[in-house]
């Protein structure tokens, strides 16, 4: 009977603050962002990845334990490690994000009254910039 061992990634290089107030603030923000990321998994209108990455960034500055837990998480760990190592995003995530932004922007053009069309154009411009930024990142 063979048992497969799980590989753990240890990142001792964290930029932790010396101030307890700053550390507790980052721990709290990390949990808020993590919970928002979990909500984003369940709701299609809310992104998951930015909140998980924000949680990782907050915990890297405040709690080695939570940061270690997140980079070894079953679902989010590889994504966070790829981002921390190379700022890499999976191709499917880039495509999915671009499709969702395009659909959301198209719905704005369809649903907004003509006097508010500037909002749809503003959102379209921002989403286009985000899509260009995403596709310039390396693939994970």
Tab-separated table of C-alpha atoms in Angstrom:
chain	number	residue	atom	x	y	z
A	1	UNK	CA	0.000	0.000	0.000
A	2	UNK	CA	1.628	3.224	-1.134
A	3	UNK	CA	0.733	6.560	0.209
A	4	UNK	CA	1.252	9.656	-1.882
A	5	UNK	CA	2.793	12.469	0.058
A	6	UNK	CA	1.562	15.962	-0.481
A	7	UNK	CA	4.215	18.511	-1.327
A	8	UNK	CA	4.250	21.465	1.021
A	9	UNK	CA	5.637	24.792	-0.022
A	10	UNK	CA	7.302	26.847	2.639
A	11	UNK	CA	7.915	30.522	2.062
A	12	UNK	CA	9.990	31.914	4.921
A	13	UNK	CA	10.497	35.225	3.112
A	14	UNK	CA	7.551	37.246	4.313
A	15	UNK	CA	7.633	40.961	4.862
A	16	UNK	CA	6.019	40.970	8.293
A	17	UNK	CA	5.561	44.196	10.144
A	18	UNK	CA	6.963	44.702	13.624
A	19	UNK	CA	3.869	46.579	14.766
A	20	UNK	CA	1.145	44.365	16.306
A	21	UNK	CA	-1.527	46.826	15.150
A	22	UNK	CA	-0.382	46.607	11.545
A	23	UNK	CA	-0.157	42.805	11.734
A	24	UNK	CA	-3.674	42.457	13.166
A	25	UNK	CA	-5.003	44.861	10.553
A	26	UNK	CA	-3.469	42.752	7.772
A	27	UNK	CA	-4.744	39.497	9.334
A	28	UNK	CA	-8.257	40.940	9.509
A	29	UNK	CA	-8.105	42.304	5.962
A	30	UNK	CA	-6.769	38.935	4.791
A	31	UNK	CA	-9.769	37.137	6.245
A	32	UNK	CA	-12.180	39.686	4.773
A	33	UNK	CA	-10.604	39.276	1.332
A	34	UNK	CA	-10.576	35.486	1.662
A	35	UNK	CA	-14.276	35.413	2.565
A	36	UNK	CA	-15.040	37.740	-0.360
A	37	UNK	CA	-13.096	35.354	-2.595
A	38	UNK	CA	-15.180	32.416	-1.365
A	39	UNK	CA	-18.336	34.419	-2.056
A	40	UNK	CA	-16.917	35.074	-5.525
A	41	UNK	CA	-16.712	31.332	-6.120
A	42	UNK	CA	-20.441	31.083	-5.454
A	43	UNK	CA	-21.606	34.266	-7.209
A	44	UNK	CA	-20.810	34.702	-10.902
A	45	UNK	CA	-20.860	38.511	-10.725
A	46	UNK	CA	-18.043	38.711	-8.177
A	47	UNK	CA	-14.410	37.848	-8.958
A	48	UNK	CA	-12.530	35.280	-6.900
A	49	UNK	CA	-8.891	35.600	-7.950
A	50	UNK	CA	-8.212	39.226	-6.946
A	51	UNK	CA	-9.609	38.679	-3.463
A	52	UNK	CA	-7.603	35.474	-2.917
A	53	UNK	CA	-4.427	37.228	-4.080
A	54	UNK	CA	-5.168	40.174	-1.786
A	55	UNK	CA	-5.658	37.757	1.116
A	56	UNK	CA	-2.310	36.122	0.301
A	57	UNK	CA	-0.610	39.518	0.196
A	58	UNK	CA	-2.115	40.573	3.517
A	59	UNK	CA	-1.200	37.311	5.223
A	60	UNK	CA	2.344	37.400	3.824
A	61	UNK	CA	2.761	40.676	5.705
A	62	UNK	CA	1.131	39.550	8.915
A	63	UNK	CA	0.870	35.788	9.525
A	64	UNK	CA	3.216	33.065	8.344
A	65	UNK	CA	0.666	30.461	9.455
A	66	UNK	CA	-2.230	31.787	7.354
A	67	UNK	CA	0.040	32.494	4.382
A	68	UNK	CA	1.475	28.956	4.601
A	69	UNK	CA	-2.066	27.567	4.801
A	70	UNK	CA	-3.172	29.513	1.722
A	71	UNK	CA	-0.188	28.639	-0.495
A	72	UNK	CA	-0.783	24.973	0.385
A	73	UNK	CA	-4.569	25.168	-0.033
A	74	UNK	CA	-6.051	22.389	-2.161
A	75	UNK	CA	-7.842	24.728	-4.593
A	76	UNK	CA	-6.156	28.124	-4.303
A	77	UNK	CA	-2.566	27.146	-3.496
A	78	UNK	CA	-1.214	26.631	-7.009
A	79	UNK	CA	-2.851	29.839	-8.214
A	80	UNK	CA	-1.273	31.866	-5.378
A	81	UNK	CA	2.146	30.217	-5.817
A	82	UNK	CA	2.117	30.874	-9.582
A	83	UNK	CA	1.270	34.527	-8.940
A	84	UNK	CA	3.904	34.972	-6.229
A	85	UNK	CA	6.641	33.235	-8.231
A	86	UNK	CA	6.106	34.631	-11.739
A	87	UNK	CA	2.959	36.775	-11.761
A	88	UNK	CA	1.477	34.044	-13.942
A	89	UNK	CA	-2.247	33.471	-14.541
A	90	UNK	CA	-3.751	30.310	-16.106
A	91	UNK	CA	-4.955	30.746	-19.691
A	92	UNK	CA	-8.441	29.492	-18.838
A	93	UNK	CA	-8.729	32.155	-16.125
A	94	UNK	CA	-7.716	34.867	-18.593
A	95	UNK	CA	-10.280	33.667	-21.125
A	96	UNK	CA	-13.038	33.288	-18.533
A	97	UNK	CA	-12.374	36.744	-17.078
A	98	UNK	CA	-12.400	38.330	-20.535
A	99	UNK	CA	-15.644	36.590	-21.509
A	100	UNK	CA	-17.342	37.617	-18.256
A	101	UNK	CA	-16.190	41.225	-18.645
A	102	UNK	CA	-17.426	41.297	-22.237
A	103	UNK	CA	-20.826	39.879	-21.262
A	104	UNK	CA	-21.185	42.316	-18.375
A	105	UNK	CA	-20.249	45.253	-20.595
A	106	UNK	CA	-22.653	44.124	-23.320
A	107	UNK	CA	-25.451	43.951	-20.750
A	108	UNK	CA	-24.652	47.514	-19.700
A	109	UNK	CA	-24.947	48.734	-23.289
A	110	UNK	CA	-28.240	46.875	-23.607
A	111	UNK	CA	-29.805	47.914	-20.267
A	112	UNK	CA	-28.641	51.477	-19.619
A	113	UNK	CA	-30.692	54.405	-20.883
A	114	UNK	CA	-29.114	56.524	-23.605
A	115	UNK	CA	-28.317	59.432	-21.251
A	116	UNK	CA	-26.186	57.053	-19.103
A	117	UNK	CA	-24.329	55.451	-22.016
A	118	UNK	CA	-21.101	57.144	-20.915
A	119	UNK	CA	-21.020	54.715	-17.956
A	120	UNK	CA	-21.089	51.739	-20.320
A	121	UNK	CA	-18.265	53.244	-22.389
A	122	UNK	CA	-16.226	53.883	-19.239
A	123	UNK	CA	-16.724	50.287	-18.088
A	124	UNK	CA	-15.853	49.022	-21.588
A	125	UNK	CA	-12.624	51.026	-21.527
A	126	UNK	CA	-11.615	49.747	-18.089
A	127	UNK	CA	-12.484	46.141	-18.988
A	128	UNK	CA	-10.473	46.403	-22.209
A	129	UNK	CA	-7.479	47.635	-20.243
A	130	UNK	CA	-7.832	44.787	-17.763
A	131	UNK	CA	-8.065	42.233	-20.593
A	132	UNK	CA	-4.932	43.628	-22.258
A	133	UNK	CA	-3.100	43.524	-18.909
A	134	UNK	CA	-4.218	39.932	-18.269
A	135	UNK	CA	-3.089	38.637	-21.630
A	136	UNK	CA	0.313	40.326	-21.275
A	137	UNK	CA	0.971	38.225	-18.139
A	138	UNK	CA	2.673	34.842	-18.552
A	139	UNK	CA	0.503	31.730	-18.618
A	140	UNK	CA	0.641	29.537	-15.538
